[in-house]
Coordinates of C-alpha atoms and ligand atoms in Angstrom, one line a residue:
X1259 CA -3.1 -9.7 -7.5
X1260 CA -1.4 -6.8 -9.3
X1261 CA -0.5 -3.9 -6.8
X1262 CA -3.3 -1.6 -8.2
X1263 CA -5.6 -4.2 -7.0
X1264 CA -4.5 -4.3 -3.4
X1265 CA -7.6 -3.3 -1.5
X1266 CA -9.3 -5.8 -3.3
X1267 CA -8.3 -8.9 -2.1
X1268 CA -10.5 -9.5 1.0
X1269 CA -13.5 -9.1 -0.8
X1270 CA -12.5 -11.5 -3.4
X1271 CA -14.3 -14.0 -1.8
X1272 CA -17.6 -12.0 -2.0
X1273 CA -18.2 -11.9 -5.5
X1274 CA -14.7 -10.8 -7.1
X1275 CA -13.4 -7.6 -7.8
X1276 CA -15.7 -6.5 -10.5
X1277 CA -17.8 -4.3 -8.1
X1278 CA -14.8 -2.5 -6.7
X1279 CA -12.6 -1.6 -9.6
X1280 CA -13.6 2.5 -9.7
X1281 CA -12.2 2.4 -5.4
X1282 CA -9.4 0.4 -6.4
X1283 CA -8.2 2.8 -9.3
X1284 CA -9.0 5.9 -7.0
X1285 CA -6.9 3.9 -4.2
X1286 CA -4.1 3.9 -7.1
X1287 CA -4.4 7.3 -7.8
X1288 CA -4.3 8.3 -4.4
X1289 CA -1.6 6.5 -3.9
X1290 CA 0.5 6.9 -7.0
X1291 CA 0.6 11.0 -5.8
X1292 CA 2.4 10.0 -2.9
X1293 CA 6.2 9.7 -3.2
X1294 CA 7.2 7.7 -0.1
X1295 CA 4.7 5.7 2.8
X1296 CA 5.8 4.6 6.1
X1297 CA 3.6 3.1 8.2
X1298 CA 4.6 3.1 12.2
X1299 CA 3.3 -0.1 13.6
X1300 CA 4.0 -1.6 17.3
X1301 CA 3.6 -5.2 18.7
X1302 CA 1.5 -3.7 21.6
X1303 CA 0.0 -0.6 22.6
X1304 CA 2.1 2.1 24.9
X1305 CA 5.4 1.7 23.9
X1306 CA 5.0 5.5 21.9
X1307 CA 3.8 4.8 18.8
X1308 CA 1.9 7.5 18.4
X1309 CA 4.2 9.5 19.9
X1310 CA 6.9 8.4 17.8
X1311 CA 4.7 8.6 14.1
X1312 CA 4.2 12.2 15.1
X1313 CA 7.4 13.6 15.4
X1314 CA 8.5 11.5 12.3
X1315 CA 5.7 13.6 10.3
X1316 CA 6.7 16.8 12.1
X1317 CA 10.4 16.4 11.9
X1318 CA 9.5 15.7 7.9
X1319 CA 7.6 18.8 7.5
X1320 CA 10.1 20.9 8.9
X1321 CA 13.0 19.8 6.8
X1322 CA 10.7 20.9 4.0
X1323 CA 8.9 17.9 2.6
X1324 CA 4.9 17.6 2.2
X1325 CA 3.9 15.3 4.5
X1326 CA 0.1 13.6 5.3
X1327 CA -0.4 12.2 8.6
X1328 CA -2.9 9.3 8.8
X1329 CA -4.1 8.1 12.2
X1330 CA -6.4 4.7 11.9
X1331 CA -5.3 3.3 15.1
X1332 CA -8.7 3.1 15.3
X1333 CA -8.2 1.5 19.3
X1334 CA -6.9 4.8 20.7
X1335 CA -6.5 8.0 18.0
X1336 CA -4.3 10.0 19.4
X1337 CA -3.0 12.2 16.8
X1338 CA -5.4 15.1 17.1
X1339 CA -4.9 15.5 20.9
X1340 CA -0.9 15.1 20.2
X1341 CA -1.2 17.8 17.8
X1342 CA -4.3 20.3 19.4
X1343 CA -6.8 19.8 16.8
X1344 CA -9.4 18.2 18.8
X1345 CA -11.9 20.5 17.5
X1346 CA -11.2 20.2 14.3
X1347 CA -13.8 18.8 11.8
X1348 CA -12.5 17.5 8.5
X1349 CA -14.6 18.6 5.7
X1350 CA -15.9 15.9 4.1
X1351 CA -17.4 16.0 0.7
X1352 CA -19.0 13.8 -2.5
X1353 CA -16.6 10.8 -1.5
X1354 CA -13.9 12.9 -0.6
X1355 CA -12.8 13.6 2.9
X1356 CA -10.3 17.0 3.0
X1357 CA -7.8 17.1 5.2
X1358 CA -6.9 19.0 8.1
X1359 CA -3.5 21.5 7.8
X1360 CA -1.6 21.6 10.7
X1361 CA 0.8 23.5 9.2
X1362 CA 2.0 24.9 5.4
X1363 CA 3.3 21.5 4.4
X1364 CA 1.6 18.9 6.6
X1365 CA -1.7 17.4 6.8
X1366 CA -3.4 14.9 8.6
X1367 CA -6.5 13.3 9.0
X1368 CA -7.8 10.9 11.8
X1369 CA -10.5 9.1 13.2
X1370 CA -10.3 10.9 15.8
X1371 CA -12.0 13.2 14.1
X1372 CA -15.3 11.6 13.5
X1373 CA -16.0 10.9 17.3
X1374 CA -18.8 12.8 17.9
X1375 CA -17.1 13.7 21.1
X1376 CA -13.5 12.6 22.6
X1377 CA -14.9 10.7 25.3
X1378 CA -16.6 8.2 23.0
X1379 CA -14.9 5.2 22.8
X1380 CA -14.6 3.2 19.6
X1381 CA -17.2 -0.1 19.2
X1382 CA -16.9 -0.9 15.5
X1383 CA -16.6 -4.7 14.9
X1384 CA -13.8 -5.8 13.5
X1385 CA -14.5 -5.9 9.1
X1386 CA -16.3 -2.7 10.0
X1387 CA -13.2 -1.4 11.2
X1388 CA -11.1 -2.8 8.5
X1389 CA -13.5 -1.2 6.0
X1390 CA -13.1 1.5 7.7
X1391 CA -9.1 1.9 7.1
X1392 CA -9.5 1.0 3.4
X1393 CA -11.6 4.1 3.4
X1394 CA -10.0 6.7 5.0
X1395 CA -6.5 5.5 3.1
X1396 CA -9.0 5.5 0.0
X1397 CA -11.0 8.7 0.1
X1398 CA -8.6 11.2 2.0
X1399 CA -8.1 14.2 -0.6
X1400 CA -3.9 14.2 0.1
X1401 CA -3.1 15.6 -3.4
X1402 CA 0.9 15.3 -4.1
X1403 CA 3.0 13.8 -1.0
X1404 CA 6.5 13.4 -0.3
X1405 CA 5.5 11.3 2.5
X1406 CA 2.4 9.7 4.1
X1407 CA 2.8 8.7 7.8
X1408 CA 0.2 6.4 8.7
X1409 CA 0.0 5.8 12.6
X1410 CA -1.4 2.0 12.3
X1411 CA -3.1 0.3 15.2
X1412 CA -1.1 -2.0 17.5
X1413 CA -0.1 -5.7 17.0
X1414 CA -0.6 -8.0 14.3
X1415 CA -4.1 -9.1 13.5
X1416 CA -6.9 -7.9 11.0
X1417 CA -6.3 -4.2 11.8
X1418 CA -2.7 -3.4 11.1
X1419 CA -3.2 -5.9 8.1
X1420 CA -5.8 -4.2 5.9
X1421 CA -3.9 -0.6 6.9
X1422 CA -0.6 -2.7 4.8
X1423 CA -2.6 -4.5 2.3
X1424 CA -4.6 -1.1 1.5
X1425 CA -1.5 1.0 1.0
X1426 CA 1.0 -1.8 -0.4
X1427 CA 4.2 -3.6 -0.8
X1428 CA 5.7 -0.5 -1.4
X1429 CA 5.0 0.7 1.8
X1430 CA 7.9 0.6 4.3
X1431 CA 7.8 0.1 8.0
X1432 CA 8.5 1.7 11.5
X1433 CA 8.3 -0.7 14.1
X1434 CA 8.6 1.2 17.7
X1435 CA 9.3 -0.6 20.2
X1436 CA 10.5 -0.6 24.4
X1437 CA 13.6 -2.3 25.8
X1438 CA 11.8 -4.7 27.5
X1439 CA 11.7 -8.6 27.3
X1440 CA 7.8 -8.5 26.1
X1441 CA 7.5 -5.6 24.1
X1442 CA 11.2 -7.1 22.3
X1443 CA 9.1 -10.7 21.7
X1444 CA 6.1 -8.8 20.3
X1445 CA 8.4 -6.9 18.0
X1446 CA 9.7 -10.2 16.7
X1447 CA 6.2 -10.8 15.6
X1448 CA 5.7 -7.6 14.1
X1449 CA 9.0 -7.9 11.7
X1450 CA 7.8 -11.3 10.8
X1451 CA 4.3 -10.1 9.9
X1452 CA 6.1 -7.3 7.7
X1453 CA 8.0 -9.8 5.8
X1454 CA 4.9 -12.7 5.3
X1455 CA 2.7 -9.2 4.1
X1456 CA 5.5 -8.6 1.9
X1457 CA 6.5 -4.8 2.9
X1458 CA 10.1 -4.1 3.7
X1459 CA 11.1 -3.0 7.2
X1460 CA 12.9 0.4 7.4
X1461 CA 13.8 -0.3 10.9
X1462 CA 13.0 -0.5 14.7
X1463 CA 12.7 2.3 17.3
X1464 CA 14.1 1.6 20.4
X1465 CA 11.3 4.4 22.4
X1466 CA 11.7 4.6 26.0
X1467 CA 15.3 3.3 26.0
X1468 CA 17.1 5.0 29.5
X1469 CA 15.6 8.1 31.6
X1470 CA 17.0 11.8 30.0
X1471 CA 17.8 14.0 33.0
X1472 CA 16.3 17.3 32.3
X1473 CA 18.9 18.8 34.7
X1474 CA 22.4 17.1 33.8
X1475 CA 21.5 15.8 30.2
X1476 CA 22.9 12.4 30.9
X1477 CA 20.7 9.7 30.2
X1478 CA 20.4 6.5 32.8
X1479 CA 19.3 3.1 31.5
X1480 CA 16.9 1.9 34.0
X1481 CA 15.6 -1.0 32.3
X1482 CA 18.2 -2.9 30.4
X1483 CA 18.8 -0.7 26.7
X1484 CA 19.8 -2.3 23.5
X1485 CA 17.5 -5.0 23.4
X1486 CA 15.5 -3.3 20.3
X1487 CA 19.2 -3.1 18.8
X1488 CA 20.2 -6.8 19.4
X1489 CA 17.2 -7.9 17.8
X1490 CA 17.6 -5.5 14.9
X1491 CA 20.5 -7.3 14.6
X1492 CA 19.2 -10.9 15.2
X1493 CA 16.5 -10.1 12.3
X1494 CA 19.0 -9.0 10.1
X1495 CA 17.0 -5.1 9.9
X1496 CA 17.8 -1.8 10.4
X1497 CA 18.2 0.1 13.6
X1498 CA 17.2 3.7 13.4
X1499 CA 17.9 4.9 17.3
X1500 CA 16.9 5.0 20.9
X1501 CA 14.8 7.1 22.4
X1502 CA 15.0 7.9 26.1
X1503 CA 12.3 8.8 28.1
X1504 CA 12.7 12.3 28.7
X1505 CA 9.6 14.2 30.6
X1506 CA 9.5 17.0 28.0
X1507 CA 8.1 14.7 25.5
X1508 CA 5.7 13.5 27.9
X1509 CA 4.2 16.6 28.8
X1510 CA 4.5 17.6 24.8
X1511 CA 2.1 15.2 24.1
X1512 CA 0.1 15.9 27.3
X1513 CA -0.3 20.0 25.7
X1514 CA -0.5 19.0 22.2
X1515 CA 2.8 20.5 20.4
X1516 CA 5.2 18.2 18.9
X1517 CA 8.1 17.8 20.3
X1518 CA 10.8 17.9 17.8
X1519 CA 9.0 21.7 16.6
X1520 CA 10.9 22.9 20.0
X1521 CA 13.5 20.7 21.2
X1522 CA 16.5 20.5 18.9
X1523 CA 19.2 19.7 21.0
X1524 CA 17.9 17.4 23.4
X1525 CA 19.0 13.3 23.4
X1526 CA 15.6 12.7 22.4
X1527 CA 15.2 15.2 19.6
X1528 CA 18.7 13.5 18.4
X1529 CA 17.1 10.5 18.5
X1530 CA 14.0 11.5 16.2
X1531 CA 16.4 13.5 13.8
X1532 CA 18.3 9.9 13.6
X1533 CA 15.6 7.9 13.2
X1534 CA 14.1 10.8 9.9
X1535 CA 17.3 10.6 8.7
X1536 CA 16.9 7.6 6.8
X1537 CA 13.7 9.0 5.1
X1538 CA 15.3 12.2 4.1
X1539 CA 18.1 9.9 2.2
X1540 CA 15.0 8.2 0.3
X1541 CA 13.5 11.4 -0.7
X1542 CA 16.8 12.4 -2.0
X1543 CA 17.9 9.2 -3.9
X1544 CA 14.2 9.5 -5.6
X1545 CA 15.2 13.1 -6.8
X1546 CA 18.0 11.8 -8.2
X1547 CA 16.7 10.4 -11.3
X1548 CA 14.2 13.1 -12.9
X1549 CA 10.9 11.4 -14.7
X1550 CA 12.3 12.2 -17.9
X1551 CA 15.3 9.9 -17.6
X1552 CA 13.4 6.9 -15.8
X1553 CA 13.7 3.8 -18.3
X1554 CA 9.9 3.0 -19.6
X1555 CA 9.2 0.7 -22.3
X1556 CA 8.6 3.8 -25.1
X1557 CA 12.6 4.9 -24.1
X1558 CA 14.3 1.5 -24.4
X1559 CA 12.0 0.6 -27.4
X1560 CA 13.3 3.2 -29.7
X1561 CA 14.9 1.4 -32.5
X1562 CA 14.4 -2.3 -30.6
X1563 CA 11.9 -4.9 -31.7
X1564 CA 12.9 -6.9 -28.5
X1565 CA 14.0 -6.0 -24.7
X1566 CA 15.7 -8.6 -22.3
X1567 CA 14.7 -7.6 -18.7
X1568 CA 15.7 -9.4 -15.9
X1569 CA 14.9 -9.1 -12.5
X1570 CA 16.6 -10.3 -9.2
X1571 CA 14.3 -12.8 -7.1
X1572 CA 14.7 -14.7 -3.7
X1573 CA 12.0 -16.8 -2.4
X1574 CA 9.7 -16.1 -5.5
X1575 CA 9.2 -12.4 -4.9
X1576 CA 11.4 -9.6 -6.3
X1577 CA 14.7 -9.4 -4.3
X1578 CA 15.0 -6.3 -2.3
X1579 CA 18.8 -6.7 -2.3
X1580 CA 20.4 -6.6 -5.6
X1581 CA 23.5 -9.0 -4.1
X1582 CA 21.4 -11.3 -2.2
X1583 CA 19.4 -12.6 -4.7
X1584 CA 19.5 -16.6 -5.7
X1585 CA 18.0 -16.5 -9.3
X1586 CA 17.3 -13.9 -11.9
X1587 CA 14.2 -14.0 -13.9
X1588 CA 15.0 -13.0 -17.3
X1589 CA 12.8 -12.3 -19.7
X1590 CA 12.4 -11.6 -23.8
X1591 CA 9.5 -8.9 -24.5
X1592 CA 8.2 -7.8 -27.9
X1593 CA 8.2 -4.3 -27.7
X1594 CA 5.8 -3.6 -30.1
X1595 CA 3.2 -6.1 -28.6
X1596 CA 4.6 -5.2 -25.2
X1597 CA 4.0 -9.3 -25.0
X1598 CA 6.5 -11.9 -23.0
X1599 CA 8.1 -13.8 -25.7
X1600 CA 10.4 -16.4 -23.4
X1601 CA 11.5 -16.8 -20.1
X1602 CA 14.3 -18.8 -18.2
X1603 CA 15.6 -18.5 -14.6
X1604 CA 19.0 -17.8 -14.2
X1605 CA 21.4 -18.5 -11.5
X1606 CA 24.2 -16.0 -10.9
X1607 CA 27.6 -16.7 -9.9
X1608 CA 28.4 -16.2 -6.0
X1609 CA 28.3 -13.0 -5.1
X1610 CA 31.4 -11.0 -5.0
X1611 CA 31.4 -7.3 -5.7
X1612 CA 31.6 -6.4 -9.5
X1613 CA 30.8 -10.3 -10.3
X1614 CA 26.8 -9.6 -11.1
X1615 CA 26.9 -6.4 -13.6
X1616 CA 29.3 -8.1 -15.6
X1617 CA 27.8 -11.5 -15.5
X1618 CA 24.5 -10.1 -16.7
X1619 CA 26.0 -8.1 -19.3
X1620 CA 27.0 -11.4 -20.2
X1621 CA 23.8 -12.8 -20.8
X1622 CA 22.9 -9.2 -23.1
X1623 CA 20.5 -8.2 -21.0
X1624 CA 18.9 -5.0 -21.2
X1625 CA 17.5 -3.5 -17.8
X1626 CA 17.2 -4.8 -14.8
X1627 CA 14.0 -4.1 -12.5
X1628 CA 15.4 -4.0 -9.0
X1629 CA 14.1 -3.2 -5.3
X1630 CA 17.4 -2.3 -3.5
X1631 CA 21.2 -1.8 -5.3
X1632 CA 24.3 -0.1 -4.7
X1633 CA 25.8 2.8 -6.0
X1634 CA 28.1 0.8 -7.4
X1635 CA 26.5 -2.0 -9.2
X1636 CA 24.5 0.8 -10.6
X1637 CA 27.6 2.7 -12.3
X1638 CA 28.8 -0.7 -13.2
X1639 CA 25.5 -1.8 -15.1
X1640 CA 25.5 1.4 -16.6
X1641 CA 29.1 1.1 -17.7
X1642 CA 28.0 -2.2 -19.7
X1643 CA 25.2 -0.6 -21.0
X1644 CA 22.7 -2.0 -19.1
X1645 CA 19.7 0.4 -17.5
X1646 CA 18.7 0.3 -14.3
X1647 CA 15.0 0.8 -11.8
X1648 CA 15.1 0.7 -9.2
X1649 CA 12.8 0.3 -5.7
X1650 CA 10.1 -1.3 -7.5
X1651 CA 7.9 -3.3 -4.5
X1652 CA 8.6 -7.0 -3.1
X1653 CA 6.3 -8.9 -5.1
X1654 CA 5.6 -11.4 -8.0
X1655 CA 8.6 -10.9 -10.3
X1656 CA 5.8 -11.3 -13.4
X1657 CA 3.6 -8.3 -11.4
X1658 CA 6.4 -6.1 -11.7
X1659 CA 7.2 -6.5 -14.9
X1660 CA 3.4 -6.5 -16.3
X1661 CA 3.2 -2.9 -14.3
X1662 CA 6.2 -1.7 -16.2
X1663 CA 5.1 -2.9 -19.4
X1664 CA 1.7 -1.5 -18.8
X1665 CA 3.5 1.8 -17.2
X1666 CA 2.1 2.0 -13.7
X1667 CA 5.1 0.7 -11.7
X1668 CA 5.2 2.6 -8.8
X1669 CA 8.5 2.5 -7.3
X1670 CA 9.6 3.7 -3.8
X1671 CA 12.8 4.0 -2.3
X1672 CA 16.1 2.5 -3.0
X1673 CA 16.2 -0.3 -0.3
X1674 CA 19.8 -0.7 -0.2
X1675 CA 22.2 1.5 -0.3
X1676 CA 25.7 -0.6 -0.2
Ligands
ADP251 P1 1.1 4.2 21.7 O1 0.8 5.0 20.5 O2 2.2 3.1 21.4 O3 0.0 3.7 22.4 P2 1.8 6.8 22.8 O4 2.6 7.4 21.7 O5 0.4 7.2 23.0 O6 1.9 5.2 22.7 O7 2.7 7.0 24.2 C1 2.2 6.5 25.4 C2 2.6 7.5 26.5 O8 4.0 7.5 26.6 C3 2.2 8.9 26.2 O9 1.8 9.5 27.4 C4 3.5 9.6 25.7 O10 3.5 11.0 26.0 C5 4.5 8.8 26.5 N1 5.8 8.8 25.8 C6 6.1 8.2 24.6 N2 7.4 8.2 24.3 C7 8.0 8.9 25.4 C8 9.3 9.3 25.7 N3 10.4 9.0 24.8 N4 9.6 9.9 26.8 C9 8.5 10.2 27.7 N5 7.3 9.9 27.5 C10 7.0 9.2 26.3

């Protein structure tokens, strides 16, 4: 399943694809206008999710990026009341639903939003709800995004499953969790289902981590802290902060202003700026490389009859860390038939840094189609003459190479940075 067909793969088993092909190229177009997704997910419900998405969009919208705001936690959606826009009606139009400006650069849309009133609770069954996500991912008019924060409901069953499969591999994500034992255990579960989905995990929030004294500032661990960090640790992802409980944000969220718009200086508006700071390097390593100097086929063809791409793999999906890989896939394309000619596996030498760019300059290959490399094995490919993509998604090595041949990779952030 190619990555432009992602919404389609539960209803495979009702009679193919063929009747959804027009959704699943707008869902690609949709999707292809925005730069970066991060969906916020949580092993259970109340550890701040919500709480936690929000400030991530607002905090993104004030350092100046365009930012959409998606709320299908379709249990419990929150977002408008966190944001005062309960009375807001999105307007929707000929399969197109339009949404709602909080402010000059950020938009959100919720399901909140269609509830007749905000006492209505949600009844949907289950593939209506799931249809229901594809949708609003689907027909939400965003336009060009630096960001889409999608506020995904809790745990790890059908829900939060069709929110990943519908946005894709490409998507990274958020998982918020609270010091405690449980929530720590359900958190396991959530980085687990990340990986067997196939999107990378930016990192955990630790929400909820010690009490913030309003008066003296100095925050008191009353449940044991540093359990979200341990396990970080223990699952071999990113940490991206603790945030204490502080009874501004509380009551924040209780009048509907985001907290990071007027807290700057506080231990938890630290904590939020701490845990945006990763995104902000993402949407600066993307600007890096203009369009006009990415490396598509029509570029590295000039002059060439043939191309020898190779791309790092580890457990048969695209390796998300350049130096971590155990084989290459390398393969000989016809550049005028855009056609796979041959292909071998190759394993590298142990990893040691410098070993790799030189090794597969060695075997006179061309570009290599990467998720996550270093500054410096980029310089050093670049200094044998070998180009370089990277942050293309964690999936078939073959997909990713068809999309570039076919020019509809979509590539997201760098994924690693050393
Ligand atoms: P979820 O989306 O996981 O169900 P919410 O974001 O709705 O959780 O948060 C649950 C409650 O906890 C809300 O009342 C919210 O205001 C409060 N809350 C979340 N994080 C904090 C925090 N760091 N300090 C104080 N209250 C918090």
């Amino acid at each position: 399943m190619s990555d432009a067909c992602g919404s389609c793969s539960s209803n495979q088993g009702a009679g193919g694809c063929s009747g959804c092909e027009p959704e699943d190229q707008k869902l690609t177009k949709t999707l292809s206008r925005i730069k970066h997704k991060i969906v916020v997910l949580s092993g259970k419900g109340g550890v701040g999710k919500s709480t936690v998405a929000t400030n991530i969009a607002v905090g993104l919208a004030l350092a100046g990026k365009q930012v959409g705001l998606l709320d299908v936690d379709v249990h419990g959606p929150s977002i408008p009341r966190l944001l005062s826009m309960q009375d807001k009606q999105p307007h929707i139009g000929h399969e197109i639903i339009e949404p709602i400006s909080w402010s000059k650069n950020l938009w959100v849309m919720s399901l909140g939003f269609m509830l007749p009133s905000r006492d209505d609770a949600v009844i949907w069954r289950g593939p209506v709800k799931m249809g229901l996500i594809k949708q609003f991912v689907r027909d939400v008019a965003w336009g060009d995004l630096d960001f889409l924060i999608v506020d995904c409901p809790p745990g790890t069953g059908d829900e939060p499953l069709s929110a990943l499969q519908t946005i894709g591999p490409e998507a990274y994500a958020v998982i918020v969790t609270t010091p405690q034992g449980v929530a720590i255990d359900d958190v396991r579960r959530s980085v687990t289902f990340c990986r067997q989905v196939g999107n990378p995990v930016l990192g955990i929030v630790e929400n909820m981590s010690g009490f913030a004294c309003p008066d003296c500032g100095k925050v008191y661990n009353i449940f044991n802290s540093g359990g979200g960090e341990a396990l970080a640790r223990e699952m071999n992802v990113p940490f991206l902060g603790r945030i204490p409980i502080e009874p501004e944000v509380a009551r924040s969220a209780d009048e509907g202003f985001p907290y990071v718009k007027v807290e700057h200086d506080s231990p938890a508006a630290q904590a939020f700026n701490r845990v945006i700071k990763p995104m902000l390097k993402m949407a600066d390593s993307l600007q890096e490389k203009p369009a006009s100097e990415l490396p598509t086929l029509e570029r590295l063809a000039k002059g060439n009859g043939s191309l020898r791409v190779a791309l790092p793999v580890a457990e048969g999906k695209l390796c998300q860390h350049f130096g971590h890989c155990q084989q290459f896939a390398v393969y000989d394309i016809d550049t005028a038939t855009k056609g796979v000619v041959a292909s071998t596996n190759e394993t590298p030498p142990t990893h040691e840094p410098g070993v790799f760019p030189k090794w597969i300059a060695g075997l006179k290959v061309d570009l290599v189609l990467a998720g996550g490399m270093g500054a410096k094995a980029q310089s050093l490919l670049k200094e044998e003459g070998v180009q370089v993509l990277v942050g293309a998604p964690s999936v078939d090595p073959e997909e990713v190479l068809k999309s570039w041949l076919e020019g509809t990779l979509q590539t997201g952030a760098n994924t690693c940075d050393h």
